[in-house]
Every structure is written in C-alpha cells, then in structure tokens.
XYZ file of C-alpha atoms in Angstrom:
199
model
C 0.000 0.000 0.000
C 2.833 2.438 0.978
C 4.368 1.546 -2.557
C 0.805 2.437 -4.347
C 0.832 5.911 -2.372
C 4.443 6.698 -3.083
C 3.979 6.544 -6.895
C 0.897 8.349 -6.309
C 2.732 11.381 -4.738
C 5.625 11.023 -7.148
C 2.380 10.963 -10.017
C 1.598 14.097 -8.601
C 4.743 15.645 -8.290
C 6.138 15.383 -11.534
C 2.340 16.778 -12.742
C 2.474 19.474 -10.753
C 6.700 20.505 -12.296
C 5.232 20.029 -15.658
C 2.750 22.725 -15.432
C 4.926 24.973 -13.777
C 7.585 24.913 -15.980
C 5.248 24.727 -18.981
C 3.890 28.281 -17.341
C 7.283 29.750 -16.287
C 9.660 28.530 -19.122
C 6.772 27.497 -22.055
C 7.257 24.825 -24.316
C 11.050 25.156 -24.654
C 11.731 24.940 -20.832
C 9.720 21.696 -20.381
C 12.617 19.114 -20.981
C 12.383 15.698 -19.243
C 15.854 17.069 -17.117
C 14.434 20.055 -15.916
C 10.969 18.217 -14.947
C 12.673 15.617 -12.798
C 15.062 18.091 -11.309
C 11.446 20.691 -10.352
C 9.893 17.198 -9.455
C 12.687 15.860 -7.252
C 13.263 12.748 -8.838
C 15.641 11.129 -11.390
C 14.695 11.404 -15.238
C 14.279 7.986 -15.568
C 11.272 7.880 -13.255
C 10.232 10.873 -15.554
C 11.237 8.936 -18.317
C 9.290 6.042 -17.250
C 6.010 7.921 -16.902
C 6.604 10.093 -20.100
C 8.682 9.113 -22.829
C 9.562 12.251 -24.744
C 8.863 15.931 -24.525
C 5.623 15.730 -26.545
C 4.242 13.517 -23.621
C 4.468 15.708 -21.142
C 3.402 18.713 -23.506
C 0.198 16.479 -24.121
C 0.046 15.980 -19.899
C 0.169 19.433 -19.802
C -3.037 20.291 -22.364
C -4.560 17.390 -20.302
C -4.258 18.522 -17.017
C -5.467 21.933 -18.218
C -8.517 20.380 -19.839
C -9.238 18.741 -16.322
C -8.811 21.319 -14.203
C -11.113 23.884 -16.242
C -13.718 21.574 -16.765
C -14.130 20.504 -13.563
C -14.367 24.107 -12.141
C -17.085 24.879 -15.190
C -18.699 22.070 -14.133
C -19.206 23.012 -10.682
C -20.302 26.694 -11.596
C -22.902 25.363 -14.098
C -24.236 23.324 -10.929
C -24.415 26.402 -8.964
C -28.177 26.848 -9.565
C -27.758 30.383 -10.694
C -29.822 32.002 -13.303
C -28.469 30.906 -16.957
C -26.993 34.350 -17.455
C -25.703 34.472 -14.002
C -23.673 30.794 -14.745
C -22.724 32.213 -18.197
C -20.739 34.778 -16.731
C -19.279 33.191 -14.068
C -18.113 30.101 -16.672
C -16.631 32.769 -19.247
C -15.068 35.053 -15.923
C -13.344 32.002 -14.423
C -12.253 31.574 -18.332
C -10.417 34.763 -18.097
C -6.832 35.314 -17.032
C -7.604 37.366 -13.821
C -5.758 35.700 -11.074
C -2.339 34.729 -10.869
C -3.480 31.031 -11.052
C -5.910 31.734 -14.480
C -2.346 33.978 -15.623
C -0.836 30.557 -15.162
C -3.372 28.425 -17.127
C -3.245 31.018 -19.777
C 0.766 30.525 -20.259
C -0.054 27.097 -20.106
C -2.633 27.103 -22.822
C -0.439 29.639 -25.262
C 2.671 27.687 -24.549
C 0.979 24.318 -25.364
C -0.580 26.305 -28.674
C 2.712 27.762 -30.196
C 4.111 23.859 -29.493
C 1.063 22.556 -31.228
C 1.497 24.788 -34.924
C 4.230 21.841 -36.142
C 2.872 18.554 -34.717
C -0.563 17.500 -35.874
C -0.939 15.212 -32.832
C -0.937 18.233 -30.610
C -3.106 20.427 -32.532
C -5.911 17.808 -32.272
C -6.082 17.560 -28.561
C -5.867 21.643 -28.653
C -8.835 21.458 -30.853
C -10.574 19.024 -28.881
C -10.282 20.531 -25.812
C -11.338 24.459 -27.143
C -14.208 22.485 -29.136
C -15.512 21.118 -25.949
C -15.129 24.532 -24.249
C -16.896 26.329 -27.173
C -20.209 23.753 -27.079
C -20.079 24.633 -23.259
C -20.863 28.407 -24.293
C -22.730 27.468 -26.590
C -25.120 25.326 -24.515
C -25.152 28.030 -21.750
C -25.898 30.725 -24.331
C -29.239 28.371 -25.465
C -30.166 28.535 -21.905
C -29.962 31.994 -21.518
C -31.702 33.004 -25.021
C -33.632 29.626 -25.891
C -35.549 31.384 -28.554
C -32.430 32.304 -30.616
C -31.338 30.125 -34.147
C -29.023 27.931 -33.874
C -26.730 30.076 -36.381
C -27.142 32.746 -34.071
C -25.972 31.375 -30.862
C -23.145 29.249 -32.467
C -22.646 32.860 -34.009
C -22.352 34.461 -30.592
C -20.837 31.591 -28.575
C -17.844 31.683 -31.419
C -17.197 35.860 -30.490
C -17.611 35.177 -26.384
C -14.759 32.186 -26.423
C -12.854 34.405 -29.558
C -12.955 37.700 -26.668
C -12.243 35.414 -24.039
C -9.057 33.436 -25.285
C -7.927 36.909 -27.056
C -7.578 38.556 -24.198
C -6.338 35.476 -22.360
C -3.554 35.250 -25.235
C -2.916 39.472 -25.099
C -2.789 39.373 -21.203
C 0.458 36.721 -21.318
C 2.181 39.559 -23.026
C 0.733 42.810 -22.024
C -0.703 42.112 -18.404
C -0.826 46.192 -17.570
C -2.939 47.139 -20.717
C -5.407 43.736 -20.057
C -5.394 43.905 -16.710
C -8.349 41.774 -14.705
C -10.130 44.766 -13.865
C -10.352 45.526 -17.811
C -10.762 41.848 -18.869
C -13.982 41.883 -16.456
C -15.400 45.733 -18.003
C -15.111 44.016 -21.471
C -17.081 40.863 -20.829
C -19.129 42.748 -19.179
C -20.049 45.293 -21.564
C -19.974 42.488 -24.394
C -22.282 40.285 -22.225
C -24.862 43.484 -21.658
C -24.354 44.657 -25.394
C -25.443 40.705 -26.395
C -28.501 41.006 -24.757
C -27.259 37.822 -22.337
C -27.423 39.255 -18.770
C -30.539 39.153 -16.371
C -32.902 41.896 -16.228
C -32.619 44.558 -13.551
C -34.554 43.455 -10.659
C-alpha cells in the first residue's frame, strides 16, 4: 500500500513541475531534465512515466482540460440564473488571477508547441471544441428562442474575446489587466442582450 501511495505522490509531483515549468519557461523549458530536477526525482522515473517531450506537452493540455472543466462544471451546478452561470463560466475563463495567468501561459505555450505537430493540434482542438459547445449550450439557456446560427454565431465571439484577451494578457498584463478583462465581458455580455434583467 505504501508503494501504491508513493507513486501516487511522485504521479503528482512530476504533474504538478510540468505545469509549472510549462507556465514559467513554455514549451522550450519543459525538458524531461528540468521536470525531474522541479519534481525531485531522477529522469528515468520521468522517463518512465513520459517518454519524450511531446508527452508531457500532451500531460500538460490534459491537465489543463481537467482542471477547467471541472471548475465549469461546478459553476454550471451552482443553480444560478443561466446568465448568471454564463458569466461566471466565461469570468473564471479569463486570465484574472495569478493562477488563471498561469493556465493562460499554459494554454499559449501548449498552442505555439502545437502549430508543427498535428498530434498536438488535435487535442488543442478538442479541448477548445468542448469549451466552445459549453458556451454554446449556456448561451441556449440563456436566449432559448435564438437560431441555432445565431448562438453558435455568438458563442464563437464570447470564447474568440475570451481566449484573445487570455492570449494578449500573457504579453501585455498592464494594458489587459483583470479589472479591464472583467469591463469588457461585461459590456460584451450586456451589449449581447445575455445578462438578467434589472430586478
């Protein structure tokens, strides 16, 4: 049993180096070496768990993927009204904490690895489809009686404002600060007719 936990915390270990250095250093600091070295452990128990860089580049979409989904899923569950869960699922989308500053680094590093290497791009697309038929869903909710070319229409311009600014704020945090990020999906949300009425 001890054995089962220790390769559990060494599991989690080496997850946790690989998104840190993906964050801090991108895709060219996330080298099997440096990994086991942030993970305390030798590269070949790195080695062992991932066998080349593009491994742990694809651990590091995944564990994004995870970790966003489950925290959308547990705001949709809130029992909010449909425009109250939209914004809260496209806020927590933005980059304005230092730990959503760290999934956006994350998520550009893992995109600007992902231009060469069909194998990558996939998963990206994958995992920004699934995010996009979340809007999309929660935008039907809030405005049932819209077409379905509108709302995929709309649900395509919140996730294109959201991941722009994500993308923007990794290089120019000052002029997309979070207090901006939150004015413009605010404003967009209001000017899209998808908040709640005043009360």
């Amino acid at each position: 049993m001890a054995r089962i936990a220790d390769r559990a915390e060494q599991g989690r270990r080496i997850s946790a180096a690989v998104w840190r250095l993906m964050a801090e250093a991108g895709p060219q600091g996330l080298t099997l070496r440096a990994v086991a070295a942030a993970a305390g452990c030798t590269t070949g128990l790195v080695l062992h768990r991932f066998p080349d860089k593009r491994a742990l580049l694809r651990h590091a979409r995944d564990l994004l993927h995870e970790r966003t989904g489950a925290a959308m899923d547990e705001l949709s569950g809130t029992g909010g009204s449909p425009a109250a869960v939209l914004r809260a699922v496209l806020r927590h989308a933005a980059s304005v904490d230092p730990a959503k500053q760290q999934e956006a680094r994350v998520w550009l590093g893992y995109l600007a690895a992902a231009l060469g290497d069909d194998d990558l791009a996939d998963r990206h697309r994958s995992a920004n489809r699934a995010f996009l038929s979340r809007i999309d869903r929660l935008v039907g909710q809030v405005r049932p009686q819209w077409t379905k070319a509108r709302r995929a229409t709309v649900s395509l311009s919140l996730v294109s404002l959201i991941e722009g600014m994500n993308t923007l704020a990794v290089a120019d945090p000052e002029t997309y600060r979070p207090t901006r990020q939150i004015a413009v999906l605010n404003s967009t949300l209001a000017a899209l007719d998808l908040t709640d009425p005043p009360a």
